[in-house]
DNA sequence: CTATTATCGGAGCCGTGACTCCGCTTCAAA
DNA sequence: TTTGAAGCGGAGTCACGGCTCCGATAATAG
């Protein structure tokens, strides 16, 4: 017996509402707000995600999934070096202002421990492949690995997140991109 | 009529206790904890810092003051380029694990608005001078300014903050230092 | 169409944490 | 030393947020 249709719909509504609210008000936003935004009762939120932490995890997982997907897509469409740099820039630009992805990525970076979730594994795999190819093509220095790249993504998002001036963003981003070049 | 001696002493105890507790448990730590750590009653904490936010600001200001001081000291003792790079590395290393300075610096960076506090002005001045000299000596690229440097400090602290492996830290830091080189 | 049962909504419980209040203590001016 | 008042401590107040509970609702099997 498959789950009821409305349950599936509500779960999705809650998930995307949570993402939005967390972006706008930080992860301290109340569950009430999320329920309101999703147009459901609090009870519903807690049935699908029994704990606020589980809800957070779900939101993060979804964000990471999208990044992994984006990495895969870009890899197929551009030269390795290009792809890597553009992905880096895009991620930072997108999540910079929002500062939302940074938190999710931090989790992924920290989870070098035992049990990384499947989504994290997939993300690391996709990013790792992109990185390896860029390195083979000579576009990225050899002494950094995925862990360093994730750390740098977090750092760049944080560095650029609060700045409004576009040209300043570009200059700061360039420091990262140049720093990752060989030699 | 100067303030009572015990009042001055307690204020200092609270301030340093708050710094410690915020480092250990994040800025969400309860005021109770801080009072306990300082060995005073809650009432005392609130007399000296009527609001939690004011206490936070005071802690941040103190941190920034120390960084400014450090910048001044290093400037007098080393070649411009050396001084700048070493300061950058030191700040990141110190506050990296703690992730504490990053928050304070974020404030300083964000406060490009109207009223920056005197401490922030002083910090920006000290850092700015160091940067300008390093640039004149040809050690740092010319297209970045103090704002970029502060953003990069925040980013680097964040990037390195959670990593335990020392050599990984070094590799990540190198990306920042190389990225700031001319050309 | 109806019975069954998963799902929904949201009032309310409970713990936590910022902040207040006031009787007691301690400093320092005279 | 005395004494006025500045400072102290911490029990208590209030608001807020996570989470529970259960009567109402509505989706599906038959």
Coordinates of C-alpha atoms (C1' of nucleotides) in Angstrom, one line a residue:
Chain A
X1 CA 0.0 0.0 0.0
X2 CA 1.7 3.2 -1.2
X3 CA 1.5 6.3 1.0
X4 CA -1.4 8.6 0.6
X5 CA -1.2 11.3 -2.1
X6 CA -1.8 14.2 0.2
X7 CA 0.9 13.0 2.6
X8 CA 3.4 13.0 -0.2
X9 CA 2.3 16.5 -1.3
X10 CA 2.5 17.9 2.3
X11 CA 5.9 16.4 2.9
X12 CA 7.2 18.2 -0.2
X13 CA 5.5 21.5 0.8
X14 CA 7.1 21.3 4.3
X15 CA 10.5 20.6 2.9
X16 CA 10.6 23.5 0.5
X17 CA 9.0 25.8 3.0
X18 CA 11.6 24.9 5.5
X19 CA 14.4 25.6 3.0
X20 CA 13.0 29.0 2.3
X21 CA 12.5 29.9 5.9
X22 CA 15.9 28.7 7.0
X23 CA 17.4 30.8 4.2
X24 CA 15.5 33.9 5.3
X25 CA 15.7 33.6 9.0
X26 CA 18.5 31.2 9.8
X27 CA 18.2 27.8 11.2
X28 CA 16.8 29.1 14.5
X29 CA 13.6 29.9 12.7
X30 CA 10.6 28.4 14.6
X31 CA 8.7 25.4 13.4
X32 CA 5.6 27.5 13.6
X33 CA 6.9 29.7 10.9
X34 CA 7.7 26.8 8.7
X35 CA 4.2 25.3 9.1
X36 CA 2.6 28.7 8.3
X37 CA 4.7 29.0 5.2
X38 CA 3.9 25.6 4.1
X39 CA 0.2 26.1 4.7
X40 CA -0.1 23.2 7.1
X41 CA -0.5 22.6 10.8
X42 CA 2.4 22.1 13.1
X43 CA 1.3 18.6 13.8
X44 CA 1.9 17.8 10.1
X45 CA 5.4 19.1 10.2
X46 CA 6.2 16.9 13.2
X47 CA 4.7 13.9 11.7
X48 CA 6.9 14.0 8.6
X49 CA 10.0 15.2 10.5
X50 CA 9.7 14.0 14.1
X51 CA 12.4 16.4 15.2
X52 CA 13.6 19.8 14.2
X53 CA 17.1 18.3 13.7
X54 CA 15.7 15.7 11.3
X55 CA 14.0 18.4 9.3
X56 CA 17.3 20.3 9.1
X57 CA 19.1 17.2 8.0
X58 CA 16.5 16.6 5.3
X59 CA 16.8 20.2 4.0
X60 CA 20.6 20.0 4.0
X61 CA 20.5 16.6 2.2
X62 CA 18.3 18.1 -0.5
X63 CA 20.6 21.0 -1.0
X64 CA 23.6 18.8 -1.3
X65 CA 21.8 16.5 -3.7
X66 CA 21.2 19.5 -6.0
X67 CA 24.8 20.5 -5.9
X68 CA 25.9 17.0 -6.8
X69 CA 23.5 17.0 -9.7
X70 CA 24.8 20.4 -10.9
X71 CA 28.3 19.1 -10.8
X72 CA 27.4 16.1 -12.9
X73 CA 25.7 18.3 -15.4
X74 CA 28.5 20.7 -15.8
X75 CA 31.1 18.0 -16.1
X76 CA 29.4 16.7 -19.3
X77 CA 29.2 20.1 -21.0
X78 CA 32.5 21.8 -20.6
X79 CA 36.3 21.4 -20.6
X80 CA 37.4 20.1 -17.2
X81 CA 39.1 23.3 -16.0
X82 CA 36.2 25.5 -17.1
X83 CA 33.7 23.3 -15.5
X84 CA 35.4 23.2 -12.2
X85 CA 35.9 27.0 -12.0
X86 CA 32.4 27.8 -13.2
X87 CA 30.9 25.4 -10.7
X88 CA 32.9 27.0 -7.9
X89 CA 31.9 30.4 -8.9
X90 CA 28.3 29.5 -9.3
X91 CA 28.0 27.8 -6.0
X92 CA 29.6 30.6 -4.2
X93 CA 27.5 33.3 -5.9
X94 CA 24.2 31.4 -5.4
X95 CA 24.8 30.4 -1.8
X96 CA 26.9 33.4 -1.0
X97 CA 24.1 35.9 -0.4
X98 CA 22.0 33.2 1.1
X99 CA 24.8 31.7 3.2
X100 CA 22.6 28.7 3.3
X101 CA 24.5 26.2 1.3
X102 CA 27.6 26.9 3.4
X103 CA 26.0 25.4 6.4
X104 CA 25.0 22.3 4.5
X105 CA 28.4 22.0 3.1
X106 CA 30.0 22.4 6.5
X107 CA 28.1 19.3 7.5
X108 CA 29.4 17.4 4.5
X109 CA 32.9 18.5 5.3
X110 CA 32.7 17.6 8.9
X111 CA 31.2 14.3 8.2
X112 CA 34.6 12.8 7.3
X113 CA 33.8 10.6 10.3
X114 CA 32.3 7.1 10.0
X115 CA 28.9 7.4 8.4
X116 CA 28.5 9.9 5.7
X117 CA 25.1 9.8 4.2
X118 CA 24.6 8.5 0.6
X119 CA 23.9 12.1 -0.6
X120 CA 27.2 13.2 0.8
X121 CA 29.0 10.3 -0.8
X122 CA 27.5 11.1 -4.1
X123 CA 28.4 14.8 -3.8
X124 CA 32.0 14.0 -2.9
X125 CA 32.2 11.6 -5.8
X126 CA 30.9 14.1 -8.3
X127 CA 33.0 16.9 -7.0
X128 CA 36.0 14.6 -6.8
X129 CA 35.7 13.5 -10.3
X130 CA 35.5 17.1 -11.6
X131 CA 38.4 18.1 -9.5
X132 CA 40.6 15.2 -10.7
X133 CA 40.0 16.0 -14.3
X134 CA 40.7 19.7 -13.8
X135 CA 43.9 18.7 -12.1
X136 CA 44.9 16.3 -15.0
X137 CA 44.2 19.2 -17.4
X138 CA 46.7 21.2 -15.4
X139 CA 44.2 23.9 -14.4
X140 CA 44.2 23.2 -10.6
X141 CA 47.1 22.7 -8.3
X142 CA 47.8 19.1 -7.3
X143 CA 48.3 19.5 -3.6
X144 CA 44.6 19.9 -2.8
X145 CA 41.9 17.2 -2.5
X146 CA 38.2 17.1 -2.2
X147 CA 38.3 18.0 1.5
X148 CA 40.2 21.1 0.8
X149 CA 37.9 22.1 -2.0
X150 CA 34.9 21.7 0.2
X151 CA 36.6 23.7 2.9
X152 CA 37.3 26.4 0.3
X153 CA 33.8 26.4 -0.9
X154 CA 32.6 27.0 2.7
X155 CA 35.2 29.7 3.2
X156 CA 34.3 31.4 -0.1
X157 CA 30.6 31.4 0.6
X158 CA 31.2 32.9 4.0
X159 CA 33.7 35.4 2.7
X160 CA 31.4 36.6 -0.1
X161 CA 28.1 36.0 1.6
X162 CA 27.7 39.3 3.3
X163 CA 29.1 41.6 0.7
X164 CA 26.7 43.4 -1.5
X165 CA 29.1 45.1 -3.9
X166 CA 29.3 43.0 -7.1
X167 CA 32.8 44.0 -8.1
X168 CA 34.1 43.4 -4.6
X169 CA 32.7 39.9 -4.8
X170 CA 34.5 39.3 -8.1
X171 CA 37.8 40.5 -6.6
X172 CA 37.4 38.2 -3.6
X173 CA 36.4 35.3 -5.7
X174 CA 39.4 35.8 -7.9
X175 CA 41.7 35.3 -4.9
X176 CA 40.2 31.9 -4.5
X177 CA 40.4 31.0 -8.1
X178 CA 43.9 32.2 -8.5
X179 CA 45.0 30.5 -5.3
X180 CA 43.8 27.2 -6.7
X181 CA 46.0 27.5 -9.8
X182 CA 49.1 25.4 -10.1
X183 CA 52.5 26.9 -9.2
Chain B
X1 CA 33.7 59.7 41.9
X2 CA 35.4 56.7 40.2
X3 CA 33.6 53.4 40.1
X4 CA 33.9 51.0 42.9
X5 CA 36.9 48.6 42.7
X6 CA 34.9 45.4 43.0
X7 CA 32.6 46.6 40.2
X8 CA 35.5 47.0 37.9
X9 CA 36.9 43.6 38.8
X10 CA 33.5 41.9 38.3
X11 CA 33.0 43.6 34.9
X12 CA 36.3 42.2 33.8
X13 CA 35.6 38.7 35.1
X14 CA 32.3 38.7 33.3
X15 CA 33.8 39.8 30.1
X16 CA 36.5 37.2 30.0
X17 CA 34.1 34.5 31.2
X18 CA 31.7 35.4 28.4
X19 CA 34.5 35.2 25.9
X20 CA 35.5 31.7 27.0
X21 CA 31.9 30.4 27.2
X22 CA 31.0 31.8 23.8
X23 CA 34.1 30.1 22.3
X24 CA 33.2 26.8 23.9
X25 CA 29.5 26.7 23.4
X26 CA 28.7 29.3 20.7
X27 CA 26.9 32.6 21.1
X28 CA 23.7 30.8 22.1
X29 CA 25.2 29.9 25.5
X30 CA 23.0 31.0 28.3
X31 CA 23.7 33.9 30.5
X32 CA 23.5 31.6 33.5
X33 CA 26.6 29.7 32.3
X34 CA 28.5 32.9 31.9
X35 CA 27.6 34.0 35.4
X36 CA 28.6 30.6 36.9
X37 CA 31.9 30.7 35.0
X38 CA 32.6 34.2 36.2
X39 CA 31.7 33.3 39.7
X40 CA 29.1 36.0 40.1
X41 CA 25.3 36.1 40.1
X42 CA 23.1 36.7 37.1
X43 CA 22.1 40.0 38.4
X44 CA 25.7 41.2 38.2
X45 CA 26.0 40.2 34.6
X46 CA 22.9 42.1 33.7
X47 CA 24.0 45.2 35.6
X48 CA 27.2 45.5 33.7
X49 CA 25.7 44.4 30.3
X50 CA 22.0 45.2 30.4
X51 CA 21.3 43.0 27.3
X52 CA 22.8 39.8 26.0
X53 CA 23.4 41.6 22.7
X54 CA 25.4 44.3 24.5
X55 CA 27.5 41.7 26.2
X56 CA 28.2 40.0 22.8
X57 CA 29.2 43.4 21.3
X58 CA 31.5 44.0 24.2
X59 CA 33.2 40.6 23.7
X60 CA 33.5 41.2 20.0
X61 CA 34.9 44.7 20.5
X62 CA 37.6 43.3 22.9
X63 CA 38.6 40.6 20.4
X64 CA 38.9 43.2 17.6
X65 CA 40.9 45.4 19.8
X66 CA 43.4 42.6 20.4
X67 CA 43.7 41.9 16.7
X68 CA 44.4 45.6 16.0
X69 CA 47.0 45.6 18.7
X70 CA 48.6 42.5 17.2
X71 CA 48.7 44.1 13.8
X72 CA 50.4 47.2 15.1
X73 CA 53.0 45.1 16.9
X74 CA 53.9 42.9 13.9
X75 CA 54.1 45.9 11.6
X76 CA 57.0 47.3 13.7
X77 CA 59.0 44.1 13.8
X78 CA 59.1 42.6 10.3
X79 CA 59.3 43.4 6.6
X80 CA 55.9 44.5 5.3
X81 CA 55.2 41.4 3.3
X82 CA 56.3 39.0 6.0
X83 CA 54.3 40.9 8.6
X84 CA 51.1 40.8 6.5
X85 CA 51.3 37.1 5.7
X86 CA 52.2 36.1 9.2
X87 CA 49.4 38.0 10.7
X88 CA 47.0 36.5 8.3
X89 CA 48.2 33.0 9.1
X90 CA 48.2 33.6 12.8
X91 CA 44.8 35.0 13.0
X92 CA 43.4 32.2 11.0
X93 CA 45.2 29.5 13.0
X94 CA 44.2 31.0 16.3
X95 CA 40.6 31.7 15.6
X96 CA 40.2 28.9 13.1
X97 CA 39.7 26.1 15.6
X98 CA 37.7 28.5 17.8
X99 CA 35.8 30.0 15.0
X100 CA 35.3 32.8 17.4
X101 CA 37.1 35.6 15.8
X102 CA 35.4 35.0 12.6
X103 CA 32.1 36.1 14.0
X104 CA 33.6 39.2 15.4
X105 CA 35.3 40.0 12.2
X106 CA 32.1 39.4 10.3
X107 CA 30.5 42.2 12.3
X108 CA 33.4 44.5 11.4
X109 CA 33.1 43.7 7.8
X110 CA 29.4 44.2 7.8
X111 CA 29.6 47.5 9.6
X112 CA 30.6 49.3 6.4
X113 CA 27.4 51.1 7.2
X114 CA 27.2 54.5 8.9
X115 CA 28.5 54.1 12.4
X116 CA 31.5 51.8 12.8
X117 CA 32.7 51.7 16.4
X118 CA 36.0 53.2 17.3
X119 CA 37.5 49.7 17.8
X120 CA 36.6 48.8 14.3
X121 CA 38.0 52.0 12.9
X122 CA 41.2 51.3 14.7
X123 CA 41.4 47.7 13.4
X124 CA 40.7 48.8 9.9
X125 CA 43.3 51.5 10.1
X126 CA 46.0 49.1 11.5
X127 CA 45.2 46.3 9.0
X128 CA 44.9 48.9 6.2
X129 CA 48.4 50.2 6.9
X130 CA 49.9 46.8 6.9
X131 CA 48.2 45.9 3.7
X132 CA 49.2 49.1 1.9
X133 CA 52.9 48.5 2.8
X134 CA 52.8 44.9 1.7
X135 CA 51.3 46.0 -1.6
X136 CA 54.0 48.7 -2.0
X137 CA 56.6 46.0 -1.4
X138 CA 55.0 44.0 -4.2
X139 CA 54.0 41.1 -2.0
X140 CA 50.3 41.4 -2.3
X141 CA 48.1 42.0 -5.4
X142 CA 46.9 45.6 -5.8
X143 CA 43.3 44.9 -6.7
X144 CA 42.2 44.1 -3.2
X145 CA 41.5 46.4 -0.3
X146 CA 40.8 46.2 3.4
X147 CA 37.3 45.1 2.9
X148 CA 38.4 42.2 0.7
X149 CA 41.1 41.2 3.3
X150 CA 38.6 41.2 6.1
X151 CA 36.2 39.1 4.0
X152 CA 39.1 36.7 3.2
X153 CA 40.0 36.5 6.9
X154 CA 36.5 35.5 7.7
X155 CA 36.4 33.0 4.9
X156 CA 39.7 31.5 5.8
X157 CA 38.8 31.1 9.5
X158 CA 35.6 29.4 8.4
X159 CA 37.3 27.2 5.9
X160 CA 40.0 26.1 8.3
X161 CA 37.9 26.2 11.5
X162 CA 36.5 22.7 11.4
X163 CA 39.5 20.8 10.0
X164 CA 41.6 19.0 12.5
X165 CA 44.4 17.7 10.2
X166 CA 47.3 20.1 10.4
X167 CA 48.7 19.5 7.0
X168 CA 45.3 20.0 5.4
X169 CA 45.1 23.3 7.2
X170 CA 48.4 24.3 5.8
X171 CA 47.4 23.4 2.2
X172 CA 44.1 25.3 2.5
X173 CA 45.9 28.3 4.0
X174 CA 48.3 28.3 1.1
X175 CA 45.5 28.7 -1.4
X176 CA 44.6 32.0 0.4
X177 CA 48.2 33.2 0.6
X178 CA 49.0 32.3 -3.0
X179 CA 45.7 33.8 -4.2
X180 CA 46.7 37.1 -2.7
X181 CA 50.0 37.2 -4.5
X182 CA 50.4 39.6 -7.5
X183 CA 49.9 38.4 -11.0
Chain C
dC1 C1' -21.0 4.7 -1.7
dT2 C1' -19.4 3.4 2.7
dA3 C1' -16.3 1.9 6.0
dT4 C1' -11.8 2.2 7.6
dT5 C1' -7.9 4.3 8.8
dA6 C1' -4.0 7.2 7.7
dT7 C1' -3.4 12.0 8.0
dC8 C1' -4.4 16.6 9.4
dG9 C1' -4.7 20.8 12.5
dG10 C1' -3.7 23.4 16.3
dA11 C1' -4.6 24.2 21.4
dG12 C1' -1.8 23.3 25.1
dC13 C1' 2.2 21.2 27.9
dC14 C1' 6.8 21.7 29.4
dG15 C1' 11.4 23.2 29.6
dT16 C1' 14.6 26.9 28.8
dG17 C1' 16.5 31.3 28.8
dA18 C1' 16.5 36.4 29.0
dC19 C1' 15.5 39.7 32.2
dT20 C1' 13.6 42.0 36.8
dC21 C1' 13.3 42.9 41.7
dC22 C1' 14.6 43.5 46.1
dG23 C1' 16.8 42.3 50.6
dC24 C1' 21.6 41.7 51.9
dT25 C1' 26.5 42.9 51.5
dT26 C1' 30.5 45.6 50.9
dC27 C1' 33.0 49.7 49.6
dA28 C1' 34.8 54.1 50.6
dA29 C1' 33.9 59.0 52.0
dA30 C1' 33.8 61.6 56.0
Chain D
dT1 C1' 34.3 53.7 62.5
dT2 C1' 30.3 55.0 60.9
dT3 C1' 27.1 55.2 57.4
dG4 C1' 25.0 56.2 52.9
dA5 C1' 24.7 54.2 48.7
dA6 C1' 26.6 51.4 45.0
dG7 C1' 26.9 46.8 44.0
dC8 C1' 25.7 41.9 44.6
dG9 C1' 23.0 37.4 44.3
dG10 C1' 19.6 34.6 42.8
dA11 C1' 14.6 33.4 43.2
dG12 C1' 10.9 34.4 40.3
dT13 C1' 8.4 36.3 36.0
dC14 C1' 7.4 36.1 31.3
dA15 C1' 7.7 34.8 26.5
dC16 C1' 9.0 31.6 23.2
dG17 C1' 9.8 27.3 20.9
dG18 C1' 9.9 22.2 20.5
dC19 C1' 6.9 18.7 20.8
dT20 C1' 2.4 15.9 22.2
dC21 C1' -2.4 14.6 21.8
dC22 C1' -6.7 13.8 20.1
dG23 C1' -11.1 15.1 17.8
dA24 C1' -12.0 16.3 12.9
dT25 C1' -11.2 15.4 8.0
dA26 C1' -10.6 13.1 3.9
dA27 C1' -8.2 9.5 0.9
dT28 C1' -8.6 4.8 -0.7
dA29 C1' -10.1 -0.3 -0.6
dG30 C1' -13.9 -3.0 -1.5

